[in-house]
Amino acid sequence: MSATPSPRALRTRRALAALRRAAASAGKDGGGKVYAYAGAPVHAMGLAFPGPLGLAAGFDRFGLLARTAPRLGLGAVEAGTFFGGSAGELAVLGSGTARHGSNAAIRGVSIGKRPATPWSRAEDDFLDALFAFHRGADYLTLNPGRDHPRPERFAIVLREVVRARDALGGRRDRRIPLVAKLPFAWTAGPEGVAIATAFVAAGADGLLLSAEGAACPRHAREILRRIATALGREACIVSVGGIDGAREARARMDAGAHLIQVHRGAAAGGARFTRALALELSLRRFGERP
Ligand SMILES: Cc1cc2nc3c(=O)[nH]c(=O)nc-3n(C[C@H](O)[C@H](O)[C@H](O)COP(=O)(O)O)c2cc1C
């Protein structure tokens, strides 16, 4: 974390504090049984997400909301991004088991390479993070970051992490699912479907398709639909970026996403925003592909 947080990081921090207060008061009012999402859980990657709406990485870095997030309509919280693994981060994330009980949200942890590490040696950082966080997470997302390499290079990193994850074997009672975050620049071009398919072939259990940088929501949905159609149910498709309201949330699900994530909308609109989306998604019938 930088010494002087940017205005956008400060807004996220304030929004997280407000969401935590909203979740805590919902717990008091409802005796801990207030859920803003009333639809079916989403079964994906061997996990049961209490709902399809998640909080994107960078919002709740330490996953502090994971226990109470369902009161805000959230089925998942993606902590991180963590670069490698540090003692402080482990103290928070490693302290609990991944699952806090059946009422908790799914806790993802986003992992990346340290900024100073060149991509030619990125595997080491991702493996450090895998070993540091696999016990404290329900799934891990590999984040290529802002200085992302070519997709081919990132797929090689993913293969290494998959191999190491599989070798963890007996140390966990199940294989931790791995999600690859794919920048819009990779999926929006003519090779988009081939690139997405290659990440699944490399072992990704899920793809987090970022629409950040899309010219308009329609373009984002078009790319999402193309990839979801090609992959069918081979991988869990998560859509993030530009989901600014209930309508867009529903449209992403209709375009083939199994799960969606929000960041800036939740930073601006707080619990009112997340609950409005959850309500909309509750009304949608799951298991039905348009
Ligand atoms: C303040 C801030 C911090 C972020 N930090 C991360 C991060 O650490 N890791 C990551 O993968 N994405 C990060 N993101 C990107 C978001 O997870 C998300 O992909 C992006 O904001 C698009 O979603 P939105 O349009 O709903 O905001 C960050 C975004 C913001 C605004």
PDB file of C-alpha atoms and ligand atoms in Angstrom:
ATOM      1  CA  MET A   1       0.000   0.000   0.000  1.00  0.00           C
ATOM      2  CA  SER A   2       1.422   3.415  -0.877  1.00  0.00           C
ATOM      3  CA  ALA A   3       2.206   5.977   1.862  1.00  0.00           C
ATOM      4  CA  THR A   4      -0.141   8.571   0.392  1.00  0.00           C
ATOM      5  CA  PRO A   5      -3.367   6.903  -0.694  1.00  0.00           C
ATOM      6  CA  SER A   6      -5.001   8.221  -3.846  1.00  0.00           C
ATOM      7  CA  PRO A   7      -8.423   9.934  -3.580  1.00  0.00           C
ATOM      8  CA  ARG A   8     -10.001   6.849  -5.125  1.00  0.00           C
ATOM      9  CA  ALA A   9      -8.299   4.585  -2.561  1.00  0.00           C
ATOM     10  CA  LEU A  10      -9.473   6.892   0.229  1.00  0.00           C
ATOM     11  CA  ARG A  11     -13.036   6.722  -1.041  1.00  0.00           C
ATOM     12  CA  THR A  12     -12.857   2.928  -1.062  1.00  0.00           C
ATOM     13  CA  ARG A  13     -11.534   2.949   2.505  1.00  0.00           C
ATOM     14  CA  ARG A  14     -14.364   5.159   3.738  1.00  0.00           C
ATOM     15  CA  ALA A  15     -16.873   3.053   1.823  1.00  0.00           C
ATOM     16  CA  LEU A  16     -15.550  -0.127   3.447  1.00  0.00           C
ATOM     17  CA  ALA A  17     -15.998   1.403   6.899  1.00  0.00           C
ATOM     18  CA  ALA A  18     -19.581   2.382   5.986  1.00  0.00           C
ATOM     19  CA  LEU A  19     -20.353  -1.112   4.643  1.00  0.00           C
ATOM     20  CA  ARG A  20     -18.999  -2.677   7.839  1.00  0.00           C
ATOM     21  CA  ARG A  21     -21.260  -0.408   9.914  1.00  0.00           C
ATOM     22  CA  ALA A  22     -24.263  -1.257   7.712  1.00  0.00           C
ATOM     23  CA  ALA A  23     -23.571  -4.976   8.039  1.00  0.00           C
ATOM     24  CA  ALA A  24     -23.147  -4.709  11.798  1.00  0.00           C
ATOM     25  CA  SER A  25     -26.426  -2.843  12.278  1.00  0.00           C
ATOM     26  CA  ALA A  26     -28.272  -5.297  10.015  1.00  0.00           C
ATOM     27  CA  GLY A  27     -26.976  -8.014  12.319  1.00  0.00           C
ATOM     28  CA  LYS A  28     -28.397  -6.236  15.369  1.00  0.00           C
ATOM     29  CA  ASP A  29     -31.777  -5.509  13.819  1.00  0.00           C
ATOM     30  CA  GLY A  30     -32.267  -8.945  12.386  1.00  0.00           C
ATOM     31  CA  GLY A  31     -30.580 -11.073  15.002  1.00  0.00           C
ATOM     32  CA  GLY A  32     -27.913 -11.948  12.441  1.00  0.00           C
ATOM     33  CA  LYS A  33     -30.435 -13.303   9.978  1.00  0.00           C
ATOM     34  CA  VAL A  34     -30.850 -10.405   7.584  1.00  0.00           C
ATOM     35  CA  TYR A  35     -30.102 -11.439   4.007  1.00  0.00           C
ATOM     36  CA  ALA A  36     -30.504  -9.082   1.126  1.00  0.00           C
ATOM     37  CA  TYR A  37     -30.252 -11.835  -1.480  1.00  0.00           C
ATOM     38  CA  ALA A  38     -33.122 -14.287  -1.599  1.00  0.00           C
ATOM     39  CA  GLY A  39     -32.347 -16.283  -4.733  1.00  0.00           C
ATOM     40  CA  ALA A  40     -30.703 -19.663  -5.096  1.00  0.00           C
ATOM     41  CA  PRO A  41     -27.044 -20.063  -4.178  1.00  0.00           C
ATOM     42  CA  VAL A  42     -24.628 -20.313  -7.094  1.00  0.00           C
ATOM     43  CA  HIS A  43     -22.673 -23.561  -7.280  1.00  0.00           C
ATOM     44  CA  ALA A  44     -19.401 -22.933  -9.057  1.00  0.00           C
ATOM     45  CA  MET A  45     -15.834 -24.252  -8.767  1.00  0.00           C
ATOM     46  CA  GLY A  46     -16.985 -26.724  -6.144  1.00  0.00           C
ATOM     47  CA  LEU A  47     -18.153 -23.863  -3.909  1.00  0.00           C
ATOM     48  CA  ALA A  48     -21.632 -22.728  -2.913  1.00  0.00           C
ATOM     49  CA  PHE A  49     -21.752 -18.947  -3.253  1.00  0.00           C
ATOM     50  CA  PRO A  50     -24.627 -17.558  -1.136  1.00  0.00           C
ATOM     51  CA  GLY A  51     -25.349 -15.226  -4.052  1.00  0.00           C
ATOM     52  CA  PRO A  52     -23.850 -14.200  -7.409  1.00  0.00           C
ATOM     53  CA  LEU A  53     -22.768 -10.683  -6.384  1.00  0.00           C
ATOM     54  CA  GLY A  54     -19.250 -10.194  -5.021  1.00  0.00           C
ATOM     55  CA  LEU A  55     -17.037  -7.362  -3.902  1.00  0.00           C
ATOM     56  CA  ALA A  56     -14.066  -6.941  -6.286  1.00  0.00           C
ATOM     57  CA  ALA A  57     -10.419  -6.969  -5.226  1.00  0.00           C
ATOM     58  CA  GLY A  58      -8.865  -3.861  -3.729  1.00  0.00           C
ATOM     59  CA  PHE A  59     -12.020  -2.911  -1.812  1.00  0.00           C
ATOM     60  CA  ASP A  60     -11.759  -5.072   1.298  1.00  0.00           C
ATOM     61  CA  ARG A  61      -8.089  -6.045   1.173  1.00  0.00           C
ATOM     62  CA  PHE A  62      -8.204  -8.199   4.294  1.00  0.00           C
ATOM     63  CA  GLY A  63     -11.595  -9.771   3.773  1.00  0.00           C
ATOM     64  CA  LEU A  64     -12.962  -8.138   6.919  1.00  0.00           C
ATOM     65  CA  LEU A  65     -16.493  -8.259   5.536  1.00  0.00           C
ATOM     66  CA  ALA A  66     -16.494 -11.969   4.706  1.00  0.00           C
ATOM     67  CA  ARG A  67     -18.533 -12.994   7.737  1.00  0.00           C
ATOM     68  CA  THR A  68     -21.206 -10.333   7.423  1.00  0.00           C
ATOM     69  CA  ALA A  69     -21.239  -9.663   3.675  1.00  0.00           C
ATOM     70  CA  PRO A  70     -24.450 -11.672   2.992  1.00  0.00           C
ATOM     71  CA  ARG A  71     -26.342  -9.058   5.032  1.00  0.00           C
ATOM     72  CA  LEU A  72     -25.322  -6.607   2.300  1.00  0.00           C
ATOM     73  CA  GLY A  73     -26.439  -8.916  -0.489  1.00  0.00           C
ATOM     74  CA  LEU A  74     -22.889 -10.054  -1.165  1.00  0.00           C
ATOM     75  CA  GLY A  75     -22.086 -13.714  -1.769  1.00  0.00           C
ATOM     76  CA  ALA A  76     -18.336 -13.241  -2.057  1.00  0.00           C
ATOM     77  CA  VAL A  77     -15.556 -10.910  -1.038  1.00  0.00           C
ATOM     78  CA  GLU A  78     -12.268 -10.936  -2.928  1.00  0.00           C
ATOM     79  CA  ALA A  79      -9.452  -9.856  -0.610  1.00  0.00           C
ATOM     80  CA  GLY A  80      -6.075  -8.624  -1.862  1.00  0.00           C
ATOM     81  CA  THR A  81      -4.365  -8.170  -4.204  1.00  0.00           C
ATOM     82  CA  PHE A  82      -1.429  -9.492  -2.176  1.00  0.00           C
ATOM     83  CA  PHE A  83       2.009  -9.579  -3.710  1.00  0.00           C
ATOM     84  CA  GLY A  84       3.852 -12.635  -2.474  1.00  0.00           C
ATOM     85  CA  GLY A  85       2.959 -13.059   1.186  1.00  0.00           C
ATOM     86  CA  SER A  86       3.849 -11.008   4.264  1.00  0.00           C
ATOM     87  CA  ALA A  87       3.525 -11.661   7.959  1.00  0.00           C
ATOM     88  CA  GLY A  88       0.972  -8.905   8.519  1.00  0.00           C
ATOM     89  CA  GLU A  89      -1.297 -10.162   5.800  1.00  0.00           C
ATOM     90  CA  LEU A  90      -0.990 -13.697   7.059  1.00  0.00           C
ATOM     91  CA  ALA A  91      -1.887 -12.594  10.573  1.00  0.00           C
ATOM     92  CA  VAL A  92      -5.254 -11.419   9.314  1.00  0.00           C
ATOM     93  CA  LEU A  93      -6.030 -13.865   6.548  1.00  0.00           C
ATOM     94  CA  GLY A  94      -4.329 -16.906   7.935  1.00  0.00           C
ATOM     95  CA  SER A  95      -5.983 -16.627  11.323  1.00  0.00           C
ATOM     96  CA  GLY A  96      -9.291 -18.087  10.273  1.00  0.00           C
ATOM     97  CA  THR A  97     -10.282 -20.991   8.156  1.00  0.00           C
ATOM     98  CA  ALA A  98     -11.557 -20.069   4.739  1.00  0.00           C
ATOM     99  CA  ARG A  99     -15.137 -20.919   5.590  1.00  0.00           C
ATOM    100  CA  HIS A 100     -16.582 -19.034   8.526  1.00  0.00           C
ATOM    101  CA  GLY A 101     -19.734 -21.094   8.553  1.00  0.00           C
ATOM    102  CA  SER A 102     -22.652 -21.604   6.229  1.00  0.00           C
ATOM    103  CA  ASN A 103     -23.878 -18.004   6.615  1.00  0.00           C
ATOM    104  CA  ALA A 104     -20.612 -16.409   5.549  1.00  0.00           C
ATOM    105  CA  ALA A 105     -19.650 -15.161   2.122  1.00  0.00           C
ATOM    106  CA  ILE A 106     -17.117 -17.010   0.003  1.00  0.00           C
ATOM    107  CA  ARG A 107     -13.671 -15.517   0.524  1.00  0.00           C
ATOM    108  CA  GLY A 108     -11.467 -15.186  -2.512  1.00  0.00           C
ATOM    109  CA  VAL A 109      -7.926 -13.893  -2.282  1.00  0.00           C
ATOM    110  CA  SER A 110      -6.357 -12.078  -5.208  1.00  0.00           C
ATOM    111  CA  ILE A 111      -2.624 -12.678  -5.623  1.00  0.00           C
ATOM    112  CA  GLY A 112      -0.041 -10.985  -7.815  1.00  0.00           C
ATOM    113  CA  LYS A 113       3.646 -10.452  -8.374  1.00  0.00           C
ATOM    114  CA  ARG A 114       5.604  -7.846  -6.453  1.00  0.00           C
ATOM    115  CA  PRO A 115       5.926  -4.625  -8.493  1.00  0.00           C
ATOM    116  CA  ALA A 116       9.730  -4.895  -8.597  1.00  0.00           C
ATOM    117  CA  THR A 117       9.762  -8.482  -9.871  1.00  0.00           C
ATOM    118  CA  PRO A 118      10.174  -8.792 -13.630  1.00  0.00           C
ATOM    119  CA  TRP A 119       7.648 -10.983 -15.436  1.00  0.00           C
ATOM    120  CA  SER A 120      10.490 -13.344 -16.352  1.00  0.00           C
ATOM    121  CA  ARG A 121      10.629 -14.345 -12.664  1.00  0.00           C
ATOM    122  CA  ALA A 122       6.982 -13.838 -11.703  1.00  0.00           C
ATOM    123  CA  GLU A 123       6.337 -17.504 -10.894  1.00  0.00           C
ATOM    124  CA  ASP A 124       8.203 -17.239  -7.577  1.00  0.00           C
ATOM    125  CA  ASP A 125       5.944 -14.454  -6.308  1.00  0.00           C
ATOM    126  CA  PHE A 126       2.759 -16.248  -7.322  1.00  0.00           C
ATOM    127  CA  LEU A 127       3.966 -19.464  -5.709  1.00  0.00           C
ATOM    128  CA  ASP A 128       4.875 -17.590  -2.490  1.00  0.00           C
ATOM    129  CA  ALA A 129       1.357 -16.202  -2.446  1.00  0.00           C
ATOM    130  CA  LEU A 130      -0.191 -19.604  -3.164  1.00  0.00           C
ATOM    131  CA  PHE A 131       1.603 -21.139  -0.193  1.00  0.00           C
ATOM    132  CA  ALA A 132       0.819 -18.134   2.023  1.00  0.00           C
ATOM    133  CA  PHE A 133      -2.879 -17.838   1.282  1.00  0.00           C
ATOM    134  CA  HIS A 134      -4.314 -21.158   0.170  1.00  0.00           C
ATOM    135  CA  ARG A 135      -5.422 -22.033   3.696  1.00  0.00           C
ATOM    136  CA  GLY A 136      -7.143 -18.710   4.333  1.00  0.00           C
ATOM    137  CA  ALA A 137      -9.073 -18.616   1.073  1.00  0.00           C
ATOM    138  CA  ASP A 138     -11.936 -20.434  -0.622  1.00  0.00           C
ATOM    139  CA  TYR A 139     -10.454 -19.615  -4.031  1.00  0.00           C
ATOM    140  CA  LEU A 140      -7.464 -17.684  -5.348  1.00  0.00           C
ATOM    141  CA  THR A 141      -7.471 -15.197  -8.224  1.00  0.00           C
ATOM    142  CA  LEU A 142      -4.266 -14.660 -10.172  1.00  0.00           C
ATOM    143  CA  ASN A 143      -4.101 -10.974 -11.023  1.00  0.00           C
ATOM    144  CA  PRO A 144      -1.808  -9.934 -13.887  1.00  0.00           C
ATOM    145  CA  GLY A 145      -1.932  -6.336 -12.615  1.00  0.00           C
ATOM    146  CA  ARG A 146      -1.600  -3.092 -14.466  1.00  0.00           C
ATOM    147  CA  ASP A 147       1.792  -3.915 -16.032  1.00  0.00           C
ATOM    148  CA  HIS A 148       0.413  -7.174 -17.336  1.00  0.00           C
ATOM    149  CA  PRO A 149       2.561  -9.230 -19.710  1.00  0.00           C
ATOM    150  CA  ARG A 150       1.369 -10.927 -22.873  1.00  0.00           C
ATOM    151  CA  PRO A 151      -1.336 -13.495 -22.198  1.00  0.00           C
ATOM    152  CA  GLU A 152       0.990 -16.349 -23.218  1.00  0.00           C
ATOM    153  CA  ARG A 153       3.403 -15.420 -20.422  1.00  0.00           C
ATOM    154  CA  PHE A 154       0.617 -15.204 -17.850  1.00  0.00           C
ATOM    155  CA  ALA A 155      -0.719 -18.603 -18.947  1.00  0.00           C
ATOM    156  CA  ILE A 156       2.729 -20.075 -18.223  1.00  0.00           C
ATOM    157  CA  VAL A 157       2.595 -18.587 -14.711  1.00  0.00           C
ATOM    158  CA  LEU A 158      -0.877 -20.062 -14.262  1.00  0.00           C
ATOM    159  CA  ARG A 159       0.348 -23.524 -15.309  1.00  0.00           C
ATOM    160  CA  GLU A 160       3.095 -23.362 -12.674  1.00  0.00           C
ATOM    161  CA  VAL A 161       0.621 -22.358  -9.974  1.00  0.00           C
ATOM    162  CA  VAL A 162      -1.797 -25.107 -11.044  1.00  0.00           C
ATOM    163  CA  ARG A 163       1.022 -27.660 -10.795  1.00  0.00           C
ATOM    164  CA  ALA A 164       1.987 -26.442  -7.320  1.00  0.00           C
ATOM    165  CA  ARG A 165      -1.653 -26.339  -6.223  1.00  0.00           C
ATOM    166  CA  ASP A 166      -2.161 -29.933  -7.361  1.00  0.00           C
ATOM    167  CA  ALA A 167       0.982 -30.961  -5.461  1.00  0.00           C
ATOM    168  CA  LEU A 168      -0.447 -29.486  -2.240  1.00  0.00           C
ATOM    169  CA  GLY A 169      -2.693 -32.543  -2.424  1.00  0.00           C
ATOM    170  CA  GLY A 170      -2.994 -34.089   0.995  1.00  0.00           C
ATOM    171  CA  ARG A 171      -2.391 -30.798   2.786  1.00  0.00           C
ATOM    172  CA  ARG A 172      -5.947 -29.730   1.971  1.00  0.00           C
ATOM    173  CA  ASP A 173      -9.112 -31.741   1.842  1.00  0.00           C
ATOM    174  CA  ARG A 174      -9.875 -30.276  -1.572  1.00  0.00           C
ATOM    175  CA  ARG A 175      -8.019 -28.507  -4.354  1.00  0.00           C
ATOM    176  CA  ILE A 176      -8.322 -24.763  -4.015  1.00  0.00           C
ATOM    177  CA  PRO A 177      -9.934 -23.341  -7.166  1.00  0.00           C
ATOM    178  CA  LEU A 178      -7.825 -20.946  -9.234  1.00  0.00           C
ATOM    179  CA  VAL A 179      -9.298 -18.013 -11.162  1.00  0.00           C
ATOM    180  CA  ALA A 180      -7.389 -16.031 -13.801  1.00  0.00           C
ATOM    181  CA  LYS A 181      -8.204 -12.328 -14.104  1.00  0.00           C
ATOM    182  CA  LEU A 182      -8.131 -11.365 -17.775  1.00  0.00           C
ATOM    183  CA  PRO A 183      -7.752  -7.688 -18.753  1.00  0.00           C
ATOM    184  CA  PHE A 184     -10.246  -6.392 -21.284  1.00  0.00           C
ATOM    185  CA  ALA A 185      -7.438  -5.785 -23.779  1.00  0.00           C
ATOM    186  CA  TRP A 186      -6.875  -9.562 -23.953  1.00  0.00           C
ATOM    187  CA  THR A 187     -10.461 -10.605 -24.469  1.00  0.00           C
ATOM    188  CA  ALA A 188     -11.780  -7.767 -26.643  1.00  0.00           C
ATOM    189  CA  GLY A 189      -9.608  -8.512 -29.676  1.00  0.00           C
ATOM    190  CA  PRO A 190     -10.177 -11.101 -32.417  1.00  0.00           C
ATOM    191  CA  GLU A 191      -8.201 -13.661 -30.365  1.00  0.00           C
ATOM    192  CA  GLY A 192     -10.356 -13.108 -27.273  1.00  0.00           C
ATOM    193  CA  VAL A 193     -12.166 -16.436 -27.262  1.00  0.00           C
ATOM    194  CA  ALA A 194      -8.959 -18.342 -28.066  1.00  0.00           C
ATOM    195  CA  ILE A 195      -7.145 -16.568 -25.222  1.00  0.00           C
ATOM    196  CA  ALA A 196      -9.931 -17.291 -22.739  1.00  0.00           C
ATOM    197  CA  THR A 197     -10.031 -20.935 -23.854  1.00  0.00           C
ATOM    198  CA  ALA A 198      -6.249 -21.203 -23.471  1.00  0.00           C
ATOM    199  CA  PHE A 199      -6.476 -20.135 -19.820  1.00  0.00           C
ATOM    200  CA  VAL A 200      -9.046 -22.833 -19.146  1.00  0.00           C
ATOM    201  CA  ALA A 201      -6.797 -25.346 -20.920  1.00  0.00           C
ATOM    202  CA  ALA A 202      -3.937 -24.154 -18.706  1.00  0.00           C
ATOM    203  CA  GLY A 203      -5.986 -25.159 -15.657  1.00  0.00           C
ATOM    204  CA  ALA A 204      -8.078 -22.152 -14.619  1.00  0.00           C
ATOM    205  CA  ASP A 205     -11.234 -23.169 -12.780  1.00  0.00           C
ATOM    206  CA  GLY A 206     -12.652 -19.723 -13.377  1.00  0.00           C
ATOM    207  CA  LEU A 207     -12.067 -16.629 -15.489  1.00  0.00           C
ATOM    208  CA  LEU A 208     -12.529 -13.153 -14.072  1.00  0.00           C
ATOM    209  CA  LEU A 209     -13.301 -11.152 -17.190  1.00  0.00           C
ATOM    210  CA  SER A 210     -12.519  -7.513 -16.607  1.00  0.00           C
ATOM    211  CA  ALA A 211     -14.470  -4.998 -18.647  1.00  0.00           C
ATOM    212  CA  GLU A 212     -12.396  -2.097 -17.368  1.00  0.00           C
ATOM    213  CA  GLY A 213     -11.514  -0.067 -20.408  1.00  0.00           C
ATOM    214  CA  ALA A 214     -14.553  -1.128 -22.448  1.00  0.00           C
ATOM    215  CA  ALA A 215     -15.924   1.752 -24.487  1.00  0.00           C
ATOM    216  CA  CYS A 216     -19.484   1.008 -23.412  1.00  0.00           C
ATOM    217  CA  PRO A 217     -21.445  -1.591 -21.407  1.00  0.00           C
ATOM    218  CA  ARG A 218     -22.826  -3.113 -24.592  1.00  0.00           C
ATOM    219  CA  HIS A 219     -19.314  -3.921 -25.828  1.00  0.00           C
ATOM    220  CA  ALA A 220     -18.464  -5.451 -22.433  1.00  0.00           C
ATOM    221  CA  ARG A 221     -21.564  -7.662 -22.593  1.00  0.00           C
ATOM    222  CA  GLU A 222     -20.845  -8.699 -26.164  1.00  0.00           C
ATOM    223  CA  ILE A 223     -17.349  -9.930 -25.278  1.00  0.00           C
ATOM    224  CA  LEU A 224     -18.687 -11.668 -22.170  1.00  0.00           C
ATOM    225  CA  ARG A 225     -21.425 -13.412 -24.151  1.00  0.00           C
ATOM    226  CA  ARG A 226     -18.979 -14.572 -26.812  1.00  0.00           C
ATOM    227  CA  ILE A 227     -16.670 -16.179 -24.252  1.00  0.00           C
ATOM    228  CA  ALA A 228     -19.451 -17.632 -22.108  1.00  0.00           C
ATOM    229  CA  THR A 229     -21.036 -19.203 -25.186  1.00  0.00           C
ATOM    230  CA  ALA A 230     -17.729 -20.726 -26.282  1.00  0.00           C
ATOM    231  CA  LEU A 231     -16.848 -22.112 -22.863  1.00  0.00           C
ATOM    232  CA  GLY A 232     -20.277 -23.304 -21.787  1.00  0.00           C
ATOM    233  CA  ARG A 233     -19.875 -24.682 -18.301  1.00  0.00           C
ATOM    234  CA  GLU A 234     -16.195 -25.573 -18.652  1.00  0.00           C
ATOM    235  CA  ALA A 235     -15.204 -22.735 -16.346  1.00  0.00           C
ATOM    236  CA  CYS A 236     -16.824 -20.344 -13.920  1.00  0.00           C
ATOM    237  CA  ILE A 237     -17.227 -16.976 -15.633  1.00  0.00           C
ATOM    238  CA  VAL A 238     -17.029 -13.903 -13.423  1.00  0.00           C
ATOM    239  CA  SER A 239     -17.687 -10.449 -14.854  1.00  0.00           C
ATOM    240  CA  VAL A 240     -16.292  -7.242 -13.346  1.00  0.00           C
ATOM    241  CA  GLY A 241     -16.041  -3.657 -14.502  1.00  0.00           C
ATOM    242  CA  GLY A 242     -18.657  -1.021 -15.186  1.00  0.00           C
ATOM    243  CA  ILE A 243     -21.534  -2.634 -13.305  1.00  0.00           C
ATOM    244  CA  ASP A 244     -23.177   0.588 -12.206  1.00  0.00           C
ATOM    245  CA  GLY A 245     -26.658  -0.570 -11.249  1.00  0.00           C
ATOM    246  CA  ALA A 246     -29.187  -3.393 -11.003  1.00  0.00           C
ATOM    247  CA  ARG A 247     -29.952  -3.360 -14.709  1.00  0.00           C
ATOM    248  CA  GLU A 248     -26.354  -3.864 -15.733  1.00  0.00           C
ATOM    249  CA  ALA A 249     -25.893  -6.542 -13.053  1.00  0.00           C
ATOM    250  CA  ARG A 250     -28.772  -8.502 -14.487  1.00  0.00           C
ATOM    251  CA  ALA A 251     -27.582  -7.937 -18.061  1.00  0.00           C
ATOM    252  CA  ARG A 252     -24.167  -9.435 -17.230  1.00  0.00           C
ATOM    253  CA  MET A 253     -25.813 -12.517 -15.768  1.00  0.00           C
ATOM    254  CA  ASP A 254     -28.048 -12.779 -18.818  1.00  0.00           C
ATOM    255  CA  ALA A 255     -24.945 -12.529 -21.024  1.00  0.00           C
ATOM    256  CA  GLY A 256     -23.576 -15.676 -19.386  1.00  0.00           C
ATOM    257  CA  ALA A 257     -21.743 -14.674 -16.196  1.00  0.00           C
ATOM    258  CA  HIS A 258     -22.147 -17.098 -13.305  1.00  0.00           C
ATOM    259  CA  LEU A 259     -20.944 -14.464 -10.863  1.00  0.00           C
ATOM    260  CA  ILE A 260     -20.371 -10.706 -10.989  1.00  0.00           C
ATOM    261  CA  GLN A 261     -18.221  -8.324  -8.974  1.00  0.00           C
ATOM    262  CA  VAL A 262     -18.509  -4.629  -8.194  1.00  0.00           C
ATOM    263  CA  HIS A 263     -16.047  -2.087  -6.876  1.00  0.00           C
ATOM    264  CA  ARG A 264     -16.676   1.575  -7.717  1.00  0.00           C
ATOM    265  CA  GLY A 265     -20.455   1.261  -7.642  1.00  0.00           C
ATOM    266  CA  ALA A 266     -20.244  -0.103  -4.097  1.00  0.00           C
ATOM    267  CA  ALA A 267     -17.720   2.590  -3.155  1.00  0.00           C
ATOM    268  CA  ALA A 268     -20.129   5.297  -4.318  1.00  0.00           C
ATOM    269  CA  GLY A 269     -23.466   3.747  -3.368  1.00  0.00           C
ATOM    270  CA  GLY A 270     -22.639   1.642  -0.307  1.00  0.00           C
ATOM    271  CA  ALA A 271     -25.102  -0.871   1.129  1.00  0.00           C
ATOM    272  CA  ARG A 272     -28.005   0.672  -0.744  1.00  0.00           C
ATOM    273  CA  PHE A 273     -26.229  -0.148  -4.018  1.00  0.00           C
ATOM    274  CA  THR A 274     -25.245  -3.718  -3.134  1.00  0.00           C
ATOM    275  CA  ARG A 275     -28.705  -4.523  -1.768  1.00  0.00           C
ATOM    276  CA  ALA A 276     -30.441  -3.093  -4.841  1.00  0.00           C
ATOM    277  CA  LEU A 277     -28.342  -5.357  -7.069  1.00  0.00           C
ATOM    278  CA  ALA A 278     -28.951  -8.361  -4.833  1.00  0.00           C
ATOM    279  CA  LEU A 279     -32.674  -7.749  -4.918  1.00  0.00           C
ATOM    280  CA  GLU A 280     -32.671  -7.574  -8.714  1.00  0.00           C
ATOM    281  CA  LEU A 281     -30.666 -10.804  -8.921  1.00  0.00           C
ATOM    282  CA  SER A 282     -33.003 -12.500  -6.436  1.00  0.00           C
ATOM    283  CA  LEU A 283     -35.832 -11.981  -8.885  1.00  0.00           C
ATOM    284  CA  ARG A 284     -33.927 -13.588 -11.718  1.00  0.00           C
ATOM    285  CA  ARG A 285     -34.377 -17.309 -12.192  1.00  0.00           C
ATOM    286  CA  PHE A 286     -31.101 -19.150 -11.912  1.00  0.00           C
ATOM    287  CA  GLY A 287     -29.923 -22.118 -13.871  1.00  0.00           C
ATOM    288  CA  GLU A 288     -31.535 -20.673 -16.962  1.00  0.00           C
ATOM    289  CA  ARG A 289     -29.353 -19.595 -19.872  1.00  0.00           C
ATOM    290  CA  PRO A 290     -30.933 -17.156 -22.313  1.00  0.00           C
TER     291      PRO A 290
HETATM  292  C1  LIG B   1      -9.296   1.805  -5.371  1.00  0.00           C
HETATM  293  C2  LIG B   1      -9.240   0.581  -6.233  1.00  0.00           C
HETATM  294  C3  LIG B   1      -8.334  -0.422  -5.916  1.00  0.00           C
HETATM  295  C4  LIG B   1      -8.269  -1.581  -6.685  1.00  0.00           C
HETATM  296  N1  LIG B   1      -7.385  -2.562  -6.336  1.00  0.00           N
HETATM  297  C5  LIG B   1      -7.373  -3.713  -7.029  1.00  0.00           C
HETATM  298  C6  LIG B   1      -6.521  -4.772  -6.637  1.00  0.00           C
HETATM  299  O1  LIG B   1      -5.776  -4.685  -5.655  1.00  0.00           O
HETATM  300  N2  LIG B   1      -6.544  -5.921  -7.384  1.00  0.00           N
HETATM  301  C7  LIG B   1      -7.363  -6.071  -8.468  1.00  0.00           C
HETATM  302  O2  LIG B   1      -7.343  -7.135  -9.099  1.00  0.00           O
HETATM  303  N3  LIG B   1      -8.191  -5.083  -8.857  1.00  0.00           N
HETATM  304  C8  LIG B   1      -8.216  -3.924  -8.162  1.00  0.00           C
HETATM  305  N4  LIG B   1      -9.065  -2.915  -8.555  1.00  0.00           N
HETATM  306  C9  LIG B   1      -9.943  -3.140  -9.728  1.00  0.00           C
HETATM  307  C10 LIG B   1     -11.308  -3.636  -9.279  1.00  0.00           C
HETATM  308  O3  LIG B   1     -11.224  -4.867  -8.601  1.00  0.00           O
HETATM  309  C11 LIG B   1     -12.249  -3.806 -10.479  1.00  0.00           C
HETATM  310  O4  LIG B   1     -11.754  -4.823 -11.333  1.00  0.00           O
HETATM  311  C12 LIG B   1     -12.395  -2.506 -11.254  1.00  0.00           C
HETATM  312  O5  LIG B   1     -12.509  -1.403 -10.380  1.00  0.00           O
HETATM  313  C13 LIG B   1     -13.605  -2.555 -12.186  1.00  0.00           C
HETATM  314  O6  LIG B   1     -14.804  -2.724 -11.456  1.00  0.00           O
HETATM  315  P1  LIG B   1     -15.815  -1.463 -11.161  1.00  0.00           P
HETATM  316  O7  LIG B   1     -16.125  -0.837 -12.505  1.00  0.00           O
HETATM  317  O8  LIG B   1     -17.014  -2.078 -10.505  1.00  0.00           O
HETATM  318  O9  LIG B   1     -15.078  -0.516 -10.282  1.00  0.00           O
HETATM  319  C14 LIG B   1      -9.126  -1.739  -7.810  1.00  0.00           C
HETATM  320  C15 LIG B   1     -10.036  -0.721  -8.128  1.00  0.00           C
HETATM  321  C16 LIG B   1     -10.107   0.431  -7.365  1.00  0.00           C
HETATM  322  C17 LIG B   1     -11.125   1.482  -7.725  1.00  0.00           C
END
